[in-house]
Amino acid sequence: MKEGLVNWCPDCMTVLANEQVVSCCCERCDSEVEKKELKQWYFKITDYADRLVDDLDKLPGWPDSVKTIQREWIGRSYGAEARFQVEEADWSIPVYTTRLDTIYGVTFIAIAPESKLAERLNVSDEKRTEIDAYKSAAMLKNDIDRGNDTVEKTGVFSGLYATNPFSGARVPIWIADYVLAQYGTGAVMGVPFNDMRDKAFAEKYDLPIQQILTTADGSEVKEGEVISIANGVTVNSGRFSDMSSKEAIDSMAAFAEEGKFGKKTKQFKLHDWLISRQRYWGTPIPIIHCDKCGQVPVPESSLPIELPIISDYLPKGRSPLADVDEFINVKCPTCGGDAKRDADTMDTFVCSSWYHLRYADPNNGSAPFETDKANSWLPVDKYIGGITHATGHLLYFRFITKFLHDLKLIDFEEPAKELFNHGMVSDSSGQVMSKSRGNVVSPIELMEQRGVDVTRLAMYFTAPSDKEVLWSDAALVGVEKFLLNKVIGLPALYDASCSDLKSHFKQADLSSADWDFYTVLNQQLKRITDDSEKLQFNTVIAASMELSREIERATDITPALRNYSVRVLIQVLAPLIPHVAEEIWQTLGFKESIFKSQWPKVDDSALVSQTITMAVQINGKVRGQIDIAPDADSATALSAAKASESVVRHLDGKTVVKEIYIPGKILNIVVK
RNA sequence: GCGAGAAUGGCGGAAUUGGUAGACGCGCUAGAUUUAGGAUCUAGUGUUUCACGACGUGGGGGUUCAAGUCCCCCUUCUCGCACCA
């Protein structure tokens, strides 16, 4: 539990974690978030920051986009801390910098107005009033206004000075709201020569700019424009002059460490996870506050704490549980005296970080789950969710998994091997449908009107699963026709009197036409199988439609083969239209559920057609087509091509320069 | 500003390793069937041209026998981060 500036949503009347603030606004209700100084509970996710970054490399099954977003959100940077002694005081101001090599260019120190360092400055009363006024004004601005780098930078001079530990130079100490209190040390060294922001500030307040770098590659040097570490060479930097930036950083850090005024460090943008919420729906925080004993955890034997049933859940600015006396007032587990429960509940993202473990052991009455059971079922093989959760749920999910692993409750460190980001579904007005927005209405209406299977099929068919779907009822028409006219009619194409349930056929046993059909069937089955694995259901459905037409037209084939093709089609469609498929399966005469049947196996010996239609190009333009065996030799292909009238016409009067023949692909004749 | 992704008919979208661009569906056109409407079935449907053909995957260049696909530059859109020192 710690005191700090927290995000407060005035509409939801609760605090929020950083991850729940989107562009300064509450992710649920879009109200502008305020800053409040409150004492709240946090999970120390920052202790896991390094592992959360490093282990991303162990997740080949996660999309790069999500990994990049997480990496940037955690925001690890390597740099150094250096301390600037405050004049006529017994303390020093620490600053964090990734560019220690520029420290000879420091012409001022800037401290964030909310920083504790600003309070600590021993300034005159007059200055204190000025600084306080500046701080209040800064805190009233929202982060967007403050964070916008086009906005003019402002600050207040404290009247105090500090000493550069490297150069001994005397630099003024300023309070400036372009410095973030919650990152690094809350203070920065101002190097206007190698930083746009510092330059803008220095120009506004007439502070000097001092060159301390030049470029290794001889490119133009401009004040304020950053010279990269790879390209920097130090100048005017005392004994560290004329070094590469890299070299300078290393030897300066060593020097600072020796002199005990600095060292190499790293920083993260990630903050601790604020989990207290002033809401009803959430897990009660299992802490009892006792005047005598302080914060006492609820003993394990009394867990879990169940929410009391109440009638008024509306937010009032404090937890609704705070007003439930019989819940709040308890005896202290340590001393037995009167005490009170913590009234807040946990962020619901806490629950979604571990609930999957409970599925492995749902009836366990004495513990959340048994380690052996969790280990045997998990981690999750394929986790499907929206990319909107990249920095929220998906980060917490990984963090809690690592934490439980460290407690030896589970033996894996990552919750999901594979992650698939599905697209969002927007309603016809373009609003993204989401649980928190509560506009997930249209599919429910649709399911009532047209049935669940039609709705599912329409959703899958409209767009590939990773793309956004703009919902429109027109998408329903085609799939509904397919379902009603083709799929429902499948039993009519099935010869129930044929008891041969063969699923594998040999070329020698079939007529040429039957073998052709069997080949097409296997080609489509392969497409469907591969695309299903990739969750690309739109093409699965397209292939199923094609297959359905093939079956319909194959009236003369042997019944065992036709029956097999009908079974294949209904089996591959079953995951998409479970209700209809199950019913048809029964109609075909099967007693067991279709979902207990095996996914049909692709016959690899029947994937190559006997003849294919190949394009014939002259100078790269299609001029004719030939029907040919896929493995025919070039002479055969060439003579077949010369039987085509338009090929002959385009060859007329020309000299053949080159013939490119790729069996099974193309015949291209280059002429002059 | 930085980072990531995308751009294909009237529309949603297909196209292993570069190899017939537009699969599948919607819409549209014509025909069949029907008392009519709906439904169903058949055929057609990138643009342009009488035709041969020409042109065509956001724009411009390049590599190649061959480019939606590979390389360079540009435009637009979506998403993420946003003074992180």
GROMACS .gro file of N, CA, C and O (backbone and C1' of nucleotides) in nm, chain A residues 77 97-98 146-147 153 178 180 183 188 197 269 462 464 467 481 485 545-546 549 613 615 621 625 649 660 662 665 668, chain B residues 3-4 12-15 17 19-21 23-27 40-41 52-55 65-66 80-85:
model
  319
   77SER      N    1   1.486   0.138  -2.043
   77SER     CA    2   1.598   0.210  -2.104
   77SER      C    3   1.719   0.198  -2.014
   77SER      O    4   1.707   0.193  -1.891
   97THR      N    5   1.978   0.991  -1.683
   97THR     CA    6   2.004   1.026  -1.823
   97THR      C    7   2.051   0.903  -1.900
   97THR      O    8   2.117   0.815  -1.846
   98THR      N    9   2.012   0.898  -2.026
   98THR     CA   10   2.065   0.792  -2.112
   98THR      C   11   2.189   0.844  -2.183
   98THR      O   12   2.256   0.770  -2.254
  146ARG      N   13  -0.016   1.903  -2.118
  146ARG     CA   14   0.118   1.911  -2.064
  146ARG      C   15   0.217   1.835  -2.150
  146ARG      O   16   0.333   1.872  -2.163
  147GLY      N   17   0.168   1.725  -2.208
  147GLY     CA   18   0.259   1.639  -2.282
  147GLY      C   19   0.281   1.681  -2.425
  147GLY      O   20   0.368   1.630  -2.494
  153LYS      N   21   0.722   2.559  -2.340
  153LYS     CA   22   0.769   2.507  -2.211
  153LYS      C   23   0.778   2.621  -2.110
  153LYS      O   24   0.824   2.730  -2.142
  178TYR      N   25   0.762   2.031  -1.781
  178TYR     CA   26   0.787   1.933  -1.888
  178TYR      C   27   0.862   1.813  -1.835
  178TYR      O   28   0.882   1.714  -1.904
  180LEU      N   29   0.868   1.491  -1.596
  180LEU     CA   30   0.769   1.401  -1.537
  180LEU      C   31   0.815   1.358  -1.399
  180LEU      O   32   0.925   1.309  -1.381
  183TYR      N   33   0.866   0.953  -1.356
  183TYR     CA   34   0.963   0.876  -1.434
  183TYR      C   35   1.104   0.913  -1.388
  183TYR      O   36   1.134   1.030  -1.361
  188VAL      N   37   1.574   1.627  -1.425
  188VAL     CA   38   1.660   1.600  -1.540
  188VAL      C   39   1.772   1.703  -1.547
  188VAL      O   40   1.761   1.814  -1.493
  197ARG      N   41   1.390   1.950  -2.631
  197ARG     CA   42   1.309   2.006  -2.522
  197ARG      C   43   1.392   2.099  -2.435
  197ARG      O   44   1.350   2.209  -2.402
  269LYS      N   45   0.922   0.259  -1.806
  269LYS     CA   46   0.802   0.343  -1.809
  269LYS      C   47   0.691   0.278  -1.728
  269LYS      O   48   0.601   0.344  -1.681
  462THR      N   49  -1.771  -1.303  -4.350
  462THR     CA   50  -1.757  -1.164  -4.391
  462THR      C   51  -1.612  -1.120  -4.405
  462THR      O   52  -1.576  -1.049  -4.498
  464PRO      N   53  -1.172  -1.219  -4.277
  464PRO     CA   54  -1.084  -1.308  -4.201
  464PRO      C   55  -1.085  -1.269  -4.054
  464PRO      O   56  -1.106  -1.152  -4.020
  467LYS      N   57  -0.939  -0.952  -3.898
  467LYS     CA   58  -0.977  -0.819  -3.947
  467LYS      C   59  -1.106  -0.770  -3.884
  467LYS      O   60  -1.189  -0.848  -3.839
  481LYS      N   61  -2.851  -1.877  -4.757
  481LYS     CA   62  -2.890  -1.959  -4.873
  481LYS      C   63  -2.809  -2.089  -4.873
  481LYS      O   64  -2.863  -2.197  -4.897
  485ASN      N   65  -3.022  -2.410  -4.842
  485ASN     CA   66  -3.043  -2.481  -4.968
  485ASN      C   67  -2.944  -2.594  -4.991
  485ASN      O   68  -2.974  -2.689  -5.061
  545MET      N   69  -1.829  -2.421  -4.989
  545MET     CA   70  -1.931  -2.392  -5.090
  545MET      C   71  -1.893  -2.456  -5.223
  545MET      O   72  -1.976  -2.515  -5.292
  546GLU      N   73  -1.765  -2.447  -5.257
  546GLU     CA   74  -1.719  -2.509  -5.382
  546GLU      C   75  -1.734  -2.660  -5.375
  546GLU      O   76  -1.781  -2.723  -5.469
  549ARG      N   77  -2.082  -2.777  -5.422
  549ARG     CA   78  -2.125  -2.778  -5.563
  549ARG      C   79  -2.067  -2.899  -5.636
  549ARG      O   80  -2.135  -2.963  -5.716
  613THR      N   81  -0.514  -2.715  -6.634
  613THR     CA   82  -0.518  -2.614  -6.739
  613THR      C   83  -0.404  -2.517  -6.712
  613THR      O   84  -0.393  -2.461  -6.605
  615ALA      N   85  -0.162  -2.188  -6.843
  615ALA     CA   86  -0.160  -2.070  -6.929
  615ALA      C   87  -0.037  -2.074  -7.018
  615ALA      O   88   0.070  -2.116  -6.976
  621LYS      N   89   0.254  -1.233  -7.175
  621LYS     CA   90   0.109  -1.208  -7.181
  621LYS      C   91   0.038  -1.337  -7.214
  621LYS      O   92   0.082  -1.411  -7.303
  625GLN      N   93  -0.443  -2.134  -7.362
  625GLN     CA   94  -0.442  -2.229  -7.251
  625GLN      C   95  -0.426  -2.369  -7.306
  625GLN      O   96  -0.472  -2.399  -7.416
  649ARG      N   97  -0.105  -1.732  -8.385
  649ARG     CA   98  -0.117  -1.597  -8.440
  649ARG      C   99  -0.009  -1.505  -8.384
  649ARG      O  100   0.052  -1.425  -8.454
  660ILE      N  101   1.041  -2.064  -7.170
  660ILE     CA  102   1.047  -2.095  -7.027
  660ILE      C  103   0.929  -2.184  -6.994
  660ILE      O  104   0.813  -2.147  -7.013
  662ILE      N  105   0.783  -2.415  -6.685
  662ILE     CA  106   0.789  -2.465  -6.548
  662ILE      C  107   0.674  -2.562  -6.533
  662ILE      O  108   0.557  -2.519  -6.531
  665LYS      N  109   0.317  -2.512  -6.386
  665LYS     CA  110   0.296  -2.370  -6.359
  665LYS      C  111   0.265  -2.289  -6.486
  665LYS      O  112   0.158  -2.235  -6.500
  668ASN      N  113   0.603  -1.994  -7.101
  668ASN     CA  114   0.618  -1.858  -7.152
  668ASN      C  115   0.717  -1.861  -7.268
  668ASN      O  116   0.830  -1.907  -7.253
  675G        P  117   1.036   0.532  -3.645
  675G      O5'  118   0.945   0.418  -3.582
  675G      C5'  119   0.997   0.332  -3.482
  675G      C4'  120   0.887   0.244  -3.427
  675G      C3'  121   0.808   0.165  -3.530
  675G      O3'  122   0.876   0.050  -3.574
  675G      C1'  123   0.658   0.265  -3.380
  676A        P  124   0.847  -0.005  -3.725
  676A      O5'  125   0.704  -0.072  -3.711
  676A      C5'  126   0.686  -0.189  -3.631
  676A      C4'  127   0.540  -0.224  -3.621
  676A      C3'  128   0.470  -0.254  -3.752
  676A      O3'  129   0.494  -0.385  -3.799
  676A      C1'  130   0.335  -0.109  -3.625
  684G        P  131  -1.560  -0.288  -4.962
  684G      O5'  132  -1.592  -0.430  -4.896
  684G      C5'  133  -1.673  -0.434  -4.778
  684G      C4'  134  -1.687  -0.578  -4.734
  684G      C3'  135  -1.557  -0.656  -4.724
  684G      O3'  136  -1.489  -0.626  -4.605
  684G      C1'  137  -1.721  -0.787  -4.834
  685G        P  138  -1.330  -0.640  -4.599
  685G      O5'  139  -1.314  -0.798  -4.617
  685G      C5'  140  -1.202  -0.853  -4.682
  685G      C4'  141  -1.245  -0.982  -4.746
  685G      C3'  142  -1.133  -1.058  -4.815
  685G      O3'  143  -1.080  -1.152  -4.724
  685G      C1'  144  -1.309  -1.020  -4.968
  686A        P  145  -0.934  -1.202  -4.740
  686A      O5'  146  -0.960  -1.326  -4.834
  686A      C5'  147  -0.922  -1.317  -4.965
  686A      C4'  148  -0.946  -1.448  -5.032
  686A      C3'  149  -0.815  -1.508  -5.082
  686A      O3'  150  -0.771  -1.604  -4.991
  686A      C1'  151  -0.959  -1.463  -5.264
  687A        P  152  -0.614  -1.616  -4.970
  687A      O5'  153  -0.580  -1.655  -5.121
  687A      C5'  154  -0.457  -1.707  -5.152
  687A      C4'  155  -0.436  -1.703  -5.300
  687A      C3'  156  -0.302  -1.643  -5.337
  687A      O3'  157  -0.198  -1.738  -5.324
  687A      C1'  158  -0.471  -1.545  -5.471
  689U        P  159   0.437  -1.838  -5.006
  689U      O5'  160   0.545  -1.805  -5.120
  689U      C5'  161   0.679  -1.783  -5.081
  689U      C4'  162   0.771  -1.867  -5.166
  689U      C3'  163   0.796  -1.817  -5.309
  689U      O3'  164   0.879  -1.703  -5.315
  689U      C1'  165   0.774  -2.051  -5.307
  691G        P  166   0.308  -1.651  -5.771
  691G      O5'  167   0.294  -1.689  -5.924
  691G      C5'  168   0.244  -1.593  -6.016
  691G      C4'  169   0.224  -1.657  -6.150
  691G      C3'  170   0.157  -1.795  -6.145
  691G      O3'  171   0.069  -1.806  -6.256
  691G      C1'  172   0.364  -1.810  -6.257
  692U        P  173  -0.087  -1.770  -6.237
  692U      O5'  174  -0.136  -1.768  -6.388
  692U      C5'  175  -0.084  -1.674  -6.479
  692U      C4'  176  -0.195  -1.624  -6.567
  692U      C3'  177  -0.307  -1.550  -6.492
  692U      O3'  178  -0.357  -1.447  -6.575
  692U      C1'  179  -0.397  -1.731  -6.609
  693A        P  180  -0.306  -1.302  -6.555
  693A      O5'  181  -0.363  -1.265  -6.411
  693A      C5'  182  -0.502  -1.262  -6.392
  693A      C4'  183  -0.530  -1.277  -6.245
  693A      C3'  184  -0.677  -1.270  -6.212
  693A      O3'  185  -0.733  -1.399  -6.216
  693A      C1'  186  -0.556  -1.119  -6.075
  695A        P  187  -1.387  -1.437  -5.918
  695A      O5'  188  -1.394  -1.587  -5.863
  695A      C5'  189  -1.308  -1.686  -5.914
  695A      C4'  190  -1.266  -1.782  -5.805
  695A      C3'  191  -1.378  -1.823  -5.709
  695A      O3'  192  -1.454  -1.930  -5.761
  695A      C1'  193  -1.186  -1.762  -5.586
  696C        P  194  -1.611  -1.921  -5.773
  696C      O5'  195  -1.653  -1.896  -5.620
  696C      C5'  196  -1.648  -2.001  -5.524
  696C      C4'  197  -1.682  -1.948  -5.388
  696C      C3'  198  -1.807  -1.860  -5.383
  696C      O3'  199  -1.927  -1.936  -5.379
  696C      C1'  200  -1.633  -1.753  -5.267
  697G        P  201  -2.055  -1.882  -5.457
  697G      O5'  202  -2.095  -1.755  -5.370
  697G      C5'  203  -2.152  -1.774  -5.241
  697G      C4'  204  -2.158  -1.643  -5.166
  697G      C3'  205  -2.244  -1.533  -5.226
  697G      O3'  206  -2.382  -1.556  -5.208
  697G      C1'  207  -2.041  -1.442  -5.148
  698C        P  208  -2.484  -1.489  -5.311
  698C      O5'  209  -2.478  -1.335  -5.272
  698C      C5'  210  -2.525  -1.291  -5.145
  698C      C4'  211  -2.499  -1.143  -5.128
  698C      C3'  212  -2.568  -1.053  -5.228
  698C      O3'  213  -2.704  -1.031  -5.193
  698C      C1'  214  -2.343  -0.986  -5.205
  699G        P  215  -2.813  -1.027  -5.309
  699G      O5'  216  -2.770  -0.897  -5.393
  699G      C5'  217  -2.781  -0.767  -5.335
  699G      C4'  218  -2.718  -0.666  -5.426
  699G      C3'  219  -2.772  -0.663  -5.568
  699G      O3'  220  -2.890  -0.585  -5.578
  699G      C1'  221  -2.536  -0.667  -5.575
  712U        P  222  -3.335  -1.847  -5.302
  712U      O5'  223  -3.356  -1.967  -5.403
  712U      C5'  224  -3.373  -2.100  -5.354
  712U      C4'  225  -3.413  -2.191  -5.467
  712U      C3'  226  -3.317  -2.194  -5.584
  712U      O3'  227  -3.207  -2.282  -5.560
  712U      C1'  228  -3.537  -2.170  -5.665
  713C        P  229  -3.062  -2.244  -5.618
  713C      O5'  230  -3.075  -2.286  -5.770
  713C      C5'  231  -3.101  -2.422  -5.805
  713C      C4'  232  -3.134  -2.431  -5.952
  713C      C3'  233  -3.031  -2.369  -6.045
  713C      O3'  234  -2.923  -2.457  -6.068
  713C      C1'  235  -3.246  -2.298  -6.110
  724C        P  236  -1.226  -0.960  -7.976
  724C      O5'  237  -1.090  -0.947  -8.058
  724C      C5'  238  -1.050  -1.050  -8.150
  724C      C4'  239  -0.927  -1.004  -8.224
  724C      C3'  240  -0.810  -0.963  -8.135
  724C      O3'  241  -0.730  -1.074  -8.096
  724C      C1'  242  -0.848  -0.796  -8.299
  725G        P  243  -0.694  -1.095  -7.943
  725G      O5'  244  -0.645  -0.952  -7.895
  725G      C5'  245  -0.514  -0.904  -7.927
  725G      C4'  246  -0.517  -0.753  -7.935
  725G      C3'  247  -0.477  -0.679  -7.809
  725G      O3'  248  -0.336  -0.669  -7.796
  725G      C1'  249  -0.676  -0.584  -7.894
  726A        P  250  -0.269  -0.663  -7.653
  726A      O5'  251  -0.313  -0.520  -7.603
  726A      C5'  252  -0.257  -0.401  -7.662
  726A      C4'  253  -0.324  -0.279  -7.605
  726A      C3'  254  -0.312  -0.262  -7.454
  726A      O3'  255  -0.188  -0.206  -7.417
  726A      C1'  256  -0.536  -0.231  -7.517
  727C        P  257  -0.117  -0.256  -7.283
  727C      O5'  258  -0.214  -0.198  -7.170
  727C      C5'  259  -0.222  -0.056  -7.151
  727C      C4'  260  -0.338  -0.023  -7.059
  727C      C3'  261  -0.331  -0.081  -6.919
  727C      O3'  262  -0.243  -0.010  -6.834
  727C      C1'  263  -0.550  -0.110  -7.004
  737C        P  264   1.524  -1.174  -6.765
  737C      O5'  265   1.379  -1.204  -6.823
  737C      C5'  266   1.352  -1.183  -6.961
  737C      C4'  267   1.216  -1.241  -6.993
  737C      C3'  268   1.104  -1.198  -6.899
  737C      O3'  269   1.052  -1.072  -6.937
  737C      C1'  270   1.094  -1.432  -6.932
  738A        P  271   1.015  -0.967  -6.824
  738A      O5'  272   0.898  -1.042  -6.744
  738A      C5'  273   0.771  -1.057  -6.806
  738A      C4'  274   0.681  -1.137  -6.717
  738A      C3'  275   0.662  -1.082  -6.576
  738A      O3'  276   0.566  -0.980  -6.575
  738A      C1'  277   0.703  -1.315  -6.567
  752G        P  278  -0.559   0.269  -3.039
  752G      O5'  279  -0.409   0.242  -2.994
  752G      C5'  280  -0.372   0.114  -2.945
  752G      C4'  281  -0.223   0.107  -2.933
  752G      C3'  282  -0.157   0.220  -2.855
  752G      O3'  283  -0.169   0.202  -2.716
  752G      C1'  284  -0.037   0.184  -3.053
  753C        P  285  -0.186   0.331  -2.622
  753C      O5'  286  -0.042   0.397  -2.630
  753C      C5'  287   0.070   0.332  -2.570
  753C      C4'  288   0.196   0.407  -2.602
  753C      C3'  289   0.201   0.553  -2.558
  753C      O3'  290   0.222   0.568  -2.419
  753C      C1'  291   0.286   0.535  -2.775
  754A        P  292   0.141   0.687  -2.344
  754A      O5'  293   0.202   0.820  -2.405
  754A      C5'  294   0.339   0.847  -2.389
  754A      C4'  295   0.382   0.942  -2.497
  754A      C3'  296   0.349   1.087  -2.472
  754A      O3'  297   0.442   1.139  -2.381
  754A      C1'  298   0.317   1.031  -2.701
  755C        P  299   0.425   1.282  -2.325
  755C      O5'  300   0.580   1.309  -2.318
  755C      C5'  301   0.661   1.280  -2.432
  755C      C4'  302   0.777   1.375  -2.433
  755C      C3'  303   0.870   1.357  -2.315
  755C      O3'  304   1.003   1.365  -2.360
  755C      C1'  305   0.802   1.582  -2.333
  756C        P  306   1.065   1.228  -2.422
  756C      O5'  307   1.065   1.125  -2.302
  756C      C5'  308   1.154   1.144  -2.193
  756C      C4'  309   1.175   1.012  -2.122
  756C      C3'  310   1.192   0.893  -2.215
  756C      O3'  311   1.281   0.804  -2.156
  756C      C1'  312   1.002   0.860  -2.078
  757A        P  313   1.416   0.773  -2.222
  757A      O5'  314   1.500   0.908  -2.224
  757A      C5'  315   1.583   0.938  -2.118
  757A      C4'  316   1.629   1.081  -2.131
  757A      C3'  317   1.707   1.129  -2.008
  757A      O3'  318   1.844   1.099  -2.015
  757A      C1'  319   1.533   1.281  -2.056
   0.00000   0.00000   0.00000
